[in-house]
GROMACS .gro file of C-alpha atoms in nm:
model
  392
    1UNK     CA    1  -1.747   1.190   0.669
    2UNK     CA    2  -2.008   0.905   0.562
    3UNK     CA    3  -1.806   0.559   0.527
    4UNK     CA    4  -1.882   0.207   0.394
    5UNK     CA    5  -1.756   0.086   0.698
    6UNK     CA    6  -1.802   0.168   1.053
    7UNK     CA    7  -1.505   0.300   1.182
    8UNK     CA    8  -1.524   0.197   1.533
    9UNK     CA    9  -1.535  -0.172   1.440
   10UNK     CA   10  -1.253  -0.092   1.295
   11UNK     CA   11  -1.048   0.109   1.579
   12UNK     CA   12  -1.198  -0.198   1.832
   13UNK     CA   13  -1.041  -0.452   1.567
   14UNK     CA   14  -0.706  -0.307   1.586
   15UNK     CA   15  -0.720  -0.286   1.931
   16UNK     CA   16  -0.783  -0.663   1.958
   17UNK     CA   17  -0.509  -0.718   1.739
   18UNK     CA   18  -0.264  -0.524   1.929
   19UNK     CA   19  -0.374  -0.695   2.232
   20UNK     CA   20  -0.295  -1.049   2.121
   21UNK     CA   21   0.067  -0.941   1.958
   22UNK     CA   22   0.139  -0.843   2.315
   23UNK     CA   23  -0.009  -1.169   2.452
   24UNK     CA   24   0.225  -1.352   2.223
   25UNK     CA   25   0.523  -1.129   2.361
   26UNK     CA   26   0.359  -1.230   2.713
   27UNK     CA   27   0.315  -0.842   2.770
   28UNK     CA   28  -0.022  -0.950   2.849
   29UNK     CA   29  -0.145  -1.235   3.077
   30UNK     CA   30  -0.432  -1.453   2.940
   31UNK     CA   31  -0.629  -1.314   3.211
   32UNK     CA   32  -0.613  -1.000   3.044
   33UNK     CA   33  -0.631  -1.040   2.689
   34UNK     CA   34  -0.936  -1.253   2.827
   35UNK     CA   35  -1.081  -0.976   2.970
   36UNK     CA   36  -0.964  -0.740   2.615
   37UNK     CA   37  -1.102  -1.002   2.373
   38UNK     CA   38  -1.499  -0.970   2.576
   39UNK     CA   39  -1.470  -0.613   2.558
   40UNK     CA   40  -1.381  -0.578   2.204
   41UNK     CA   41  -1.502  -0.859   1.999
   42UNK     CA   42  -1.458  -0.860   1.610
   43UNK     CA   43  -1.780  -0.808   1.446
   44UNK     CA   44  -1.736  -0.836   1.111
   45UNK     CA   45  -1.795  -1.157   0.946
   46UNK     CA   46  -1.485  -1.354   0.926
   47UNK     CA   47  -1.393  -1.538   0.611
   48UNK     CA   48  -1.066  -1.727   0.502
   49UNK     CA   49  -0.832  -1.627   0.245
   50UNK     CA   50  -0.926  -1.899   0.021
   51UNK     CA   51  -1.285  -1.811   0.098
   52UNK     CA   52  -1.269  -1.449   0.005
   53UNK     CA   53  -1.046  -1.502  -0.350
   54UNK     CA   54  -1.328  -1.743  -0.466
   55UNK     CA   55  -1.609  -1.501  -0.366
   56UNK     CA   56  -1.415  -1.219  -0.509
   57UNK     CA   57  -1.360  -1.440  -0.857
   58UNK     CA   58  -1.688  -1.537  -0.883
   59UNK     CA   59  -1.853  -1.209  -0.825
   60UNK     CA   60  -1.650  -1.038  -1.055
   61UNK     CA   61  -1.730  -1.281  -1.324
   62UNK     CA   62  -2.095  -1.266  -1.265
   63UNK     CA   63  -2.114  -0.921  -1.263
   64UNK     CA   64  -1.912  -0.904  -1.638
   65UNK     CA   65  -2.123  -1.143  -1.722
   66UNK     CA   66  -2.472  -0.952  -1.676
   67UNK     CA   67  -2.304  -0.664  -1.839
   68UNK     CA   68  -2.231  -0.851  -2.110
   69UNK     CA   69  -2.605  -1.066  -2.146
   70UNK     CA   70  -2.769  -0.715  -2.083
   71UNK     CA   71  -2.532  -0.555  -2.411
   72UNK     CA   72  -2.611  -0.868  -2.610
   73UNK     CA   73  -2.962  -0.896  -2.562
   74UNK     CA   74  -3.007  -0.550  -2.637
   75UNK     CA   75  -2.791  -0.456  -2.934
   76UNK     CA   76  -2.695  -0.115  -2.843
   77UNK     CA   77  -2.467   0.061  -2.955
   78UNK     CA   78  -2.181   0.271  -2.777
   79UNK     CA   79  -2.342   0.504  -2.604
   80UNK     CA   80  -2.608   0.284  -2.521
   81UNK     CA   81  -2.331   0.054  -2.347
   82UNK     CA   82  -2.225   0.392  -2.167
   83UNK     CA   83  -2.622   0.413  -2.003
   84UNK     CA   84  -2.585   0.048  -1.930
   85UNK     CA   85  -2.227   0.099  -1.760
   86UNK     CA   86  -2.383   0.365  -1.527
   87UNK     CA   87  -2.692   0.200  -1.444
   88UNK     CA   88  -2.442  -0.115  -1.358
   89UNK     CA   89  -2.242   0.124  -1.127
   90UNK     CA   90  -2.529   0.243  -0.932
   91UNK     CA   91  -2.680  -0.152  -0.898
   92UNK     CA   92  -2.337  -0.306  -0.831
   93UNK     CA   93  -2.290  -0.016  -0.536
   94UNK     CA   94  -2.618  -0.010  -0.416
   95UNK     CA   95  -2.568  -0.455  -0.362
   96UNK     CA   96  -2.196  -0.350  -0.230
   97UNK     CA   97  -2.369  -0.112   0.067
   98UNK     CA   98  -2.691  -0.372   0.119
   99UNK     CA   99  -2.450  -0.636   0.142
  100UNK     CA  100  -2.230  -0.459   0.423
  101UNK     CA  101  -2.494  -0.352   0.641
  102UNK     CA  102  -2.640  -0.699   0.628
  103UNK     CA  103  -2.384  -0.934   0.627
  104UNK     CA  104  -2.158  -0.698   0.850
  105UNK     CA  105  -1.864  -0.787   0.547
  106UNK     CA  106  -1.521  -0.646   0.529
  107UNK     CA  107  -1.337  -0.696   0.239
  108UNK     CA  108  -1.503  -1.066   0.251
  109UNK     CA  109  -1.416  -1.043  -0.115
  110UNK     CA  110  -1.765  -1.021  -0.241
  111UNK     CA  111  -1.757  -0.654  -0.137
  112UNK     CA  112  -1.404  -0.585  -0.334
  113UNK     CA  113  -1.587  -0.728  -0.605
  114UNK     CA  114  -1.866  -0.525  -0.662
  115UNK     CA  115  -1.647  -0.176  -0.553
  116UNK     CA  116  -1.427  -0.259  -0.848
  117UNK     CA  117  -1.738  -0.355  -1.078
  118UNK     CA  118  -1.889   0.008  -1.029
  119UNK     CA  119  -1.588   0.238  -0.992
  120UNK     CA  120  -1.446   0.052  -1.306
  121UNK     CA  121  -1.816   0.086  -1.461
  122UNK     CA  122  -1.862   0.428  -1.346
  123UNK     CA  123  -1.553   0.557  -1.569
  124UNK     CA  124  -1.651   0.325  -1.862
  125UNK     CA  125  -1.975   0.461  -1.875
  126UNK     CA  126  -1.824   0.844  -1.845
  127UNK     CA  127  -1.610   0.765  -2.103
  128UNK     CA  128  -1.832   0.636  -2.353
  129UNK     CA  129  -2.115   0.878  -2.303
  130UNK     CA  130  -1.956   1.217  -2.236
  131UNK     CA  131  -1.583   1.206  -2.406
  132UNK     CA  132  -1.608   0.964  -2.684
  133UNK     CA  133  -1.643   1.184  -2.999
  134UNK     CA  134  -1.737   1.038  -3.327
  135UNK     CA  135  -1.685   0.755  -3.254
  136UNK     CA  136  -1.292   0.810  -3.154
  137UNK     CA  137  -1.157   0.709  -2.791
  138UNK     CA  138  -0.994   0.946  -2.608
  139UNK     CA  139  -0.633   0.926  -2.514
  140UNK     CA  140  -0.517   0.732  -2.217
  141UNK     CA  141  -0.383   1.002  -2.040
  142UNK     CA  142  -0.742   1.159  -2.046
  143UNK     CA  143  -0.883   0.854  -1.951
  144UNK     CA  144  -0.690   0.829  -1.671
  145UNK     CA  145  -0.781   1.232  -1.587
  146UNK     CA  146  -1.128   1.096  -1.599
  147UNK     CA  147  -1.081   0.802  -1.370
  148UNK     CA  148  -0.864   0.914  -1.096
  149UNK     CA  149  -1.148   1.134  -0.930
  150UNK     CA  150  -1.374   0.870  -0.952
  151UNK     CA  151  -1.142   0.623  -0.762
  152UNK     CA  152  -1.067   0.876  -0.545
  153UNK     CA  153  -1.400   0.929  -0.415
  154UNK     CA  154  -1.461   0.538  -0.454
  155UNK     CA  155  -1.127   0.509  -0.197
  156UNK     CA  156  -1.262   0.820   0.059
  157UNK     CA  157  -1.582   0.598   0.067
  158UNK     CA  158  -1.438   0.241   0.101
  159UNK     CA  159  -1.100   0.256   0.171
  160UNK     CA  160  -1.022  -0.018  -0.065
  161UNK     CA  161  -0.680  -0.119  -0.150
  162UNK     CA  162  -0.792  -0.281  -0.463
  163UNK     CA  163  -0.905   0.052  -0.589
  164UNK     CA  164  -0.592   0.218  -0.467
  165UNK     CA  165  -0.400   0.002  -0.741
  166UNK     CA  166  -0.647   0.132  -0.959
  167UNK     CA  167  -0.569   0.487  -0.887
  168UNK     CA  168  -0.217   0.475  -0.866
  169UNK     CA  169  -0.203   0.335  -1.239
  170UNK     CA  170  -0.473   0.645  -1.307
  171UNK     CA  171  -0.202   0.884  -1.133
  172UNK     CA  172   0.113   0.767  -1.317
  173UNK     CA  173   0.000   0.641  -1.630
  174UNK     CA  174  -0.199   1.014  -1.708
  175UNK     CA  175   0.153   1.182  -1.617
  176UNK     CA  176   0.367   0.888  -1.814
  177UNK     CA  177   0.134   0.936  -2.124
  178UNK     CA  178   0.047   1.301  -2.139
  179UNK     CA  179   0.399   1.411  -2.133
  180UNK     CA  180   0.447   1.192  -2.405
  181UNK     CA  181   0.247   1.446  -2.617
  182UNK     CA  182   0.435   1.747  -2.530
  183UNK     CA  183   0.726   1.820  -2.752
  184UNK     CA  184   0.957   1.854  -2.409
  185UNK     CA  185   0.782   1.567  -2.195
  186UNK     CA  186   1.051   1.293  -2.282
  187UNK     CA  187   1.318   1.459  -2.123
  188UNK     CA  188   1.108   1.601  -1.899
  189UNK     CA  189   0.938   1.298  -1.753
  190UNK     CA  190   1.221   1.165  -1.496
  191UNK     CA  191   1.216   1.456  -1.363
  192UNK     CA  192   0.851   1.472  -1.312
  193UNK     CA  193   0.842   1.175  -1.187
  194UNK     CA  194   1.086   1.206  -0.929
  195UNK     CA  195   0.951   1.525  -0.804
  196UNK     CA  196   0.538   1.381  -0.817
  197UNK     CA  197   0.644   1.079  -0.609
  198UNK     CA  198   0.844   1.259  -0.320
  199UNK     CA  199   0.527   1.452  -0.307
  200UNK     CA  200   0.283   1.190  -0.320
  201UNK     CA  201   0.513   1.051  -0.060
  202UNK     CA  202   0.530   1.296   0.134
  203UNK     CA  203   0.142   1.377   0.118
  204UNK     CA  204   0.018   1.051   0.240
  205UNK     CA  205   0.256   1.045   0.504
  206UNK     CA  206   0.131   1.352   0.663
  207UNK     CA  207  -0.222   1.192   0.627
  208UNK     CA  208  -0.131   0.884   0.787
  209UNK     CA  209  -0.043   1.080   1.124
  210UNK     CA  210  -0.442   1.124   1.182
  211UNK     CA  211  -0.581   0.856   1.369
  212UNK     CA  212  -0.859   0.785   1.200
  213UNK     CA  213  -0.663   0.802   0.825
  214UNK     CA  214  -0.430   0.531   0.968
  215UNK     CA  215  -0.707   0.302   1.075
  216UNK     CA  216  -0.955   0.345   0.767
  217UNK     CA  217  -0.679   0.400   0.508
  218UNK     CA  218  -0.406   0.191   0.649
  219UNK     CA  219  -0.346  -0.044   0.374
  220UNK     CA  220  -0.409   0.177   0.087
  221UNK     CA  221  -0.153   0.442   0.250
  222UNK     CA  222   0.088   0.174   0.267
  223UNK     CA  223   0.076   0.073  -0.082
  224UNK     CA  224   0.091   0.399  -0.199
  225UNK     CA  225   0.406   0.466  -0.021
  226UNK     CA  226   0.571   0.169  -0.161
  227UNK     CA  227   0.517   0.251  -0.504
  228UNK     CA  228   0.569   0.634  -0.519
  229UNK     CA  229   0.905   0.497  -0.331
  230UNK     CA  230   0.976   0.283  -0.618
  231UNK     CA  231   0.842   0.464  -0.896
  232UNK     CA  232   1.073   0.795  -0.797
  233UNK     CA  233   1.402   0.547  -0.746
  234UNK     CA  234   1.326   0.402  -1.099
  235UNK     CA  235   1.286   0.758  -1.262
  236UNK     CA  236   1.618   0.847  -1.143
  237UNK     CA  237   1.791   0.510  -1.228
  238UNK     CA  238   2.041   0.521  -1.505
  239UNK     CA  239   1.932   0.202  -1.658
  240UNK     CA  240   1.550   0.243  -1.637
  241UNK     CA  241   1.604   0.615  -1.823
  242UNK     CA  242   1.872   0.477  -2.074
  243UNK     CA  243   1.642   0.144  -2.186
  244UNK     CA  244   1.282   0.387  -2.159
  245UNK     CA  245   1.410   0.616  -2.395
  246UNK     CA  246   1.529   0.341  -2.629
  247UNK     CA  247   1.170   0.208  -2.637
  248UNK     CA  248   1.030   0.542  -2.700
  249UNK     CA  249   1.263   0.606  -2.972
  250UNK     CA  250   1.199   0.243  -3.136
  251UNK     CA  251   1.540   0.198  -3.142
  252UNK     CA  252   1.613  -0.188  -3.298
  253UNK     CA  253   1.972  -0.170  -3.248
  254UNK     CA  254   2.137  -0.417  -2.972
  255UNK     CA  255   2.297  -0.129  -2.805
  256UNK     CA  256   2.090   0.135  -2.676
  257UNK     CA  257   2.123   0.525  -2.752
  258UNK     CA  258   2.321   0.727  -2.495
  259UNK     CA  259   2.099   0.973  -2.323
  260UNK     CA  260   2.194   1.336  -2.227
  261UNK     CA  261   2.304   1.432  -1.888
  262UNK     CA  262   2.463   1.077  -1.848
  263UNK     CA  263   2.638   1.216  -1.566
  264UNK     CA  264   2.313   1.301  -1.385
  265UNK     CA  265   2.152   0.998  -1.410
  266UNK     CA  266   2.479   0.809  -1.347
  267UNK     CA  267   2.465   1.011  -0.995
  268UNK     CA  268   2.111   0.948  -0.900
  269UNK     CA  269   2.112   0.577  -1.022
  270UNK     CA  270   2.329   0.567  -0.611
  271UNK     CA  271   2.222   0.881  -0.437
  272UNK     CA  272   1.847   0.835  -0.467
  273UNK     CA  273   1.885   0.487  -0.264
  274UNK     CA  274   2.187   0.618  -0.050
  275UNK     CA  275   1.894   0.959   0.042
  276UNK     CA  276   1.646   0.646   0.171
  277UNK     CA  277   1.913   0.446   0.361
  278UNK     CA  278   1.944   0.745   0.553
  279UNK     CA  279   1.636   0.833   0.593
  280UNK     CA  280   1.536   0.513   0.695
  281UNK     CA  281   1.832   0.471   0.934
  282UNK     CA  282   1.757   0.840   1.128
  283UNK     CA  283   1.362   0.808   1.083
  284UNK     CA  284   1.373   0.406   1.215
  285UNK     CA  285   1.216   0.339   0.885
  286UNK     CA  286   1.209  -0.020   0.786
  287UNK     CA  287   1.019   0.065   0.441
  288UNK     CA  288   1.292   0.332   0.319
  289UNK     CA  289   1.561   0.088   0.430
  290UNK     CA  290   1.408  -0.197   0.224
  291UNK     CA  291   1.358   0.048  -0.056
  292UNK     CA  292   1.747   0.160  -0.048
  293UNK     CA  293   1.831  -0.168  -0.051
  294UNK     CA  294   1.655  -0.246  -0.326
  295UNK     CA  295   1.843   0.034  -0.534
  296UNK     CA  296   2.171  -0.006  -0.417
  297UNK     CA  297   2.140  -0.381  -0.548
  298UNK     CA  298   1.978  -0.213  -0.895
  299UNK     CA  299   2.257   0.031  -0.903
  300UNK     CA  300   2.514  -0.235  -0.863
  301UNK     CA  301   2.335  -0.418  -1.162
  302UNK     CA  302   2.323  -0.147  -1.330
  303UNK     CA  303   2.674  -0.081  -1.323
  304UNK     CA  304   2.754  -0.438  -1.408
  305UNK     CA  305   2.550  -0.429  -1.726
  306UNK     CA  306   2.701  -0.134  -1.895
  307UNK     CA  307   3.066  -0.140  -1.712
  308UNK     CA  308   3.132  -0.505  -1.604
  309UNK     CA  309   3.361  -0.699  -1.800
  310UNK     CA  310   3.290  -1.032  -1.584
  311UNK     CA  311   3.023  -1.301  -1.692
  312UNK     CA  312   2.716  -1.289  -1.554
  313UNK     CA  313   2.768  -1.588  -1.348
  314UNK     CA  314   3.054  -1.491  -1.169
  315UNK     CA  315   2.877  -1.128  -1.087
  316UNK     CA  316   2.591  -1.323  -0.895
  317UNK     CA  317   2.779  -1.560  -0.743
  318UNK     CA  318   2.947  -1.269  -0.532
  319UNK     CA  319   2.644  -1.049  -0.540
  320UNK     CA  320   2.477  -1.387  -0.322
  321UNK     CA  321   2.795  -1.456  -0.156
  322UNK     CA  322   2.804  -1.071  -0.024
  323UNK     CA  323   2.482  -1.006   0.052
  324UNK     CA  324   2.491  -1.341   0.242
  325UNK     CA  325   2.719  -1.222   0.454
  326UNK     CA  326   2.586  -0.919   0.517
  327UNK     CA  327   2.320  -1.084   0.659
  328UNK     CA  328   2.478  -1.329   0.872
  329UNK     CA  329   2.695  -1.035   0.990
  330UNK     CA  330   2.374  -0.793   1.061
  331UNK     CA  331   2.191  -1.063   1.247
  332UNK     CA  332   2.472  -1.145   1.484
  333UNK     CA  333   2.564  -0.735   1.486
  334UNK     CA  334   2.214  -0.654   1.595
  335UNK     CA  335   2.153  -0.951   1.848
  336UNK     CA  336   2.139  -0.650   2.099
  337UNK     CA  337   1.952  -0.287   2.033
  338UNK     CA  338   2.238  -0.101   1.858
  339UNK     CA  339   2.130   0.266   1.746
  340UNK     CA  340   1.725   0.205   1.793
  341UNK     CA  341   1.782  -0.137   1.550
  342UNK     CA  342   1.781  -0.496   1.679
  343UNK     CA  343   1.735  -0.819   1.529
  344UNK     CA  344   1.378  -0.983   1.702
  345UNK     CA  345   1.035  -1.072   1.639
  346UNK     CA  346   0.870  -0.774   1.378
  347UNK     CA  347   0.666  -0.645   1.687
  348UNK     CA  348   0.532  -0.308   1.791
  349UNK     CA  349   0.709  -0.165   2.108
  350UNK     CA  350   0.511  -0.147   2.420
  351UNK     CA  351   0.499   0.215   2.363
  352UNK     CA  352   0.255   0.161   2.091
  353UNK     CA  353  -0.012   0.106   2.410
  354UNK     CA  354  -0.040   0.489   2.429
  355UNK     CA  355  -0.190   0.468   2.102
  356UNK     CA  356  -0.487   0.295   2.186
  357UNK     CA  357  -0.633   0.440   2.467
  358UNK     CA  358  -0.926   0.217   2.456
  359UNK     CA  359  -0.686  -0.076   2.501
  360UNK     CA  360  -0.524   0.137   2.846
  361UNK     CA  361  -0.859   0.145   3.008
  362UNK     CA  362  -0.952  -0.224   3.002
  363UNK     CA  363  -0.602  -0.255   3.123
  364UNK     CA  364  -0.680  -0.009   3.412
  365UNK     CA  365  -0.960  -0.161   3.528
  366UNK     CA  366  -0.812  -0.528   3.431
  367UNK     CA  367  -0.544  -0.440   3.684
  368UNK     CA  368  -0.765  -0.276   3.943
  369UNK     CA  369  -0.999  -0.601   3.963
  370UNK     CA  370  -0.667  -0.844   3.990
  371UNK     CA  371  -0.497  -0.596   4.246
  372UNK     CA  372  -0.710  -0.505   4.552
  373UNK     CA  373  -0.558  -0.400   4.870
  374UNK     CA  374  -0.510  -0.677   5.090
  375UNK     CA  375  -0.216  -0.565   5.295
  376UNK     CA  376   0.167  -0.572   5.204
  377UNK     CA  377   0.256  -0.820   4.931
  378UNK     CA  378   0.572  -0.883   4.829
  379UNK     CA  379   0.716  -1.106   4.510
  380UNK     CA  380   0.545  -1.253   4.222
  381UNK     CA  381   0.722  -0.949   3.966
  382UNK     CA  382   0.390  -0.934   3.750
  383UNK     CA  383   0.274  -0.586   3.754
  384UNK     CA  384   0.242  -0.546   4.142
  385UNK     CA  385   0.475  -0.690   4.456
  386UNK     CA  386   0.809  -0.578   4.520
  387UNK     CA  387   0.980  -0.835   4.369
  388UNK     CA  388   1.140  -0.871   4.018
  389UNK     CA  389   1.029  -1.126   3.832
  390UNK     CA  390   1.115  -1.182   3.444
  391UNK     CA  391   0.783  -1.141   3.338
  392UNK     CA  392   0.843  -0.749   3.329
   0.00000   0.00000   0.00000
């Protein structure tokens, strides 16, 4: 499949990465990542953050305004702006590709620019020219029906996390709104919710097991398993149900409406986060376990702000207090590896080397240039000799 970005840069990126994570765990001798860093050098062009927000700002703004100049100078009306909006998307992708392939950019921020100028363009355009009638805008929820392929096949192409936001908004917002139509979609819509994020879930998880997925798609995978995480915890909440529907039904009164199957909602508001914590705890999962924590704090709240009788001063002085403790008691707790957990540096386990099988060969022949036979050696601890030094 044809990609903005070249794929082994990529693969050779991460690969450098994981080689200097394991130099700061000394893992890896300088000699070695020495001898990793040659054979895989970053060849991208390398920007700082600062660097890449202001080239991303001013893009953005100079692309808006051309659009805007071009609609000015030439009066048009709305579907004209729809021709204009397409012919935008094709420029703004064709200087997005030009500018990769000679600059050698990777999200430098001038690239994320002009992706979101003509995927954002590219529906506009759509919209205006093909499902605008009489001069009426379509619904959101069709808007977003219109959109999400088009940021999908912006995201297959890019793999930009921007974009990804984008989509996810598409996604949710087309389900939020269009069951808003239907006559059962209100009571309906937790539900759905719940059920379309465990699969979304579940989906890019299984895509994130391919190699290549993981490398290309790595941050845009990640984000989408945060929110689908979050999204299906808040559609089961009791609080987040109770208040929605309150909004919905433009209720003005201080107190809002009790909702059917109170009892339902009153049991996922703990055993959505509880499902995670365990999860997380049997799957070595530190994103469900942050997750659960997350909602068992929200149920807590929750339970406070309907049942608690205490002022709200009081309830988060002990809520910090506990938690507090917690902590102090998990970091001492976890000083040593107790059930696959332990309290250290966030690092990837040595184990992760049999991913990267580029990475074991320059280590192969790393270790076959520092180790030739030169009769029985004993000592030293580092990779050869009979000794047992600390330095594994």
């Amino acid at each position: 499949m044809i990609k903005a970005y070249n794929l082994d840069w990529l693969k050779e990126r991460d690969i450098r990465q994981q080689a200097d994570r394991w130099h700061a765990q000394q893992i890896l001798s300088d000699q070695q990542v020495s001898v990793i860093r040659d054979a895989y050098p970053i060849r991208f062009k390398q920007t700082g953050a600062a660097l890449e927000i202001g080239s991303f700002v001013f893009t953005l703004l100079a692309a808006l305004a051309l659009y805007g100049l071009v609609s000015i100078t030439l009066d048009i009306d709305s579907r004209g702006s729809g021709l204009v909006s397409l012919i935008m998307a094709a420029g703004t992708f064709a200087a997005a590709v030009l500018s990769i392939r000679s600059n050698q950019f990777y999200r430098n921020g001038i690239d994320n620019a002009l992706w979101l100028v003509s995927a954002l363009s590219a529906v506009w355009g759509l919209v205006l020219l093909f499902f605008q009638r009489n001069d009426v805008f379509p619904p959101f929820w069709e808007v977003c029906l219109i959109a999400l392929p088009i940021l999908l096949a912006y995201i297959i192409y890019t793999g930009d996390t921007i974009l990804t936001y984008f989509a996810l908004t598409a996604f949710y917002g087309a389900i939020f709104d269009g069951l808003l139509d239907l006559s059962w979609g209100r009571s309906a819509l937790p539900f759905v919710l719940i059920g379309t994020s465990a699969g979304l879930f579940g989906l890019v998880t299984w895509l994130g097991r391919s190699m290549d997925m993981a490398v290309y798609y790595a941050d845009g995978l990640t984000l989408t398993r945060w929110v689908s995480l979050l999204v299906g915890m808040a559609a089961g909440n009791y609080y987040a149900v109770r208040e929605l529907n309150a909004v919905l039904l433009e209720t003005r009164s201080v107190l809002s409406p009790e909702i059917a199957l109170r009892g339902l909602f009153w049991t996922t508001t703990f055993v959505i986060p509880l499902l995670y914590g365990v999860l997380g705890f049997r799957r070595r999962n530190r994103m469900l376990l942050m997750v659960a924590a997350v909602g068992v704090v929200a149920a807590v709240a929750t339970v406070n702000h309907y049942l608690g009788t205490w002022p709200l001063s009081v309830v988060l002085a002990m809520l910090g207090s506990t938690i507090i403790g917690l902590a102090i008691g998990f970091i001492r707790y976890l000083s040593t590896p107790k059930y696959g957990f332990i309290d250290a540096i966030d690092e990837e386990p040595p184990l992760e080397l049999l991913r990267h099988v580029g990475l074991v060969t320059t280590l192969q022949g790393t270790a076959n240039a520092q180790n030739h036979p030169t009769g029985p050696r004993f000592g030293g601890g580092d990779f050869s000799g009979g000794g047992a030094g600390e330095n594994y």
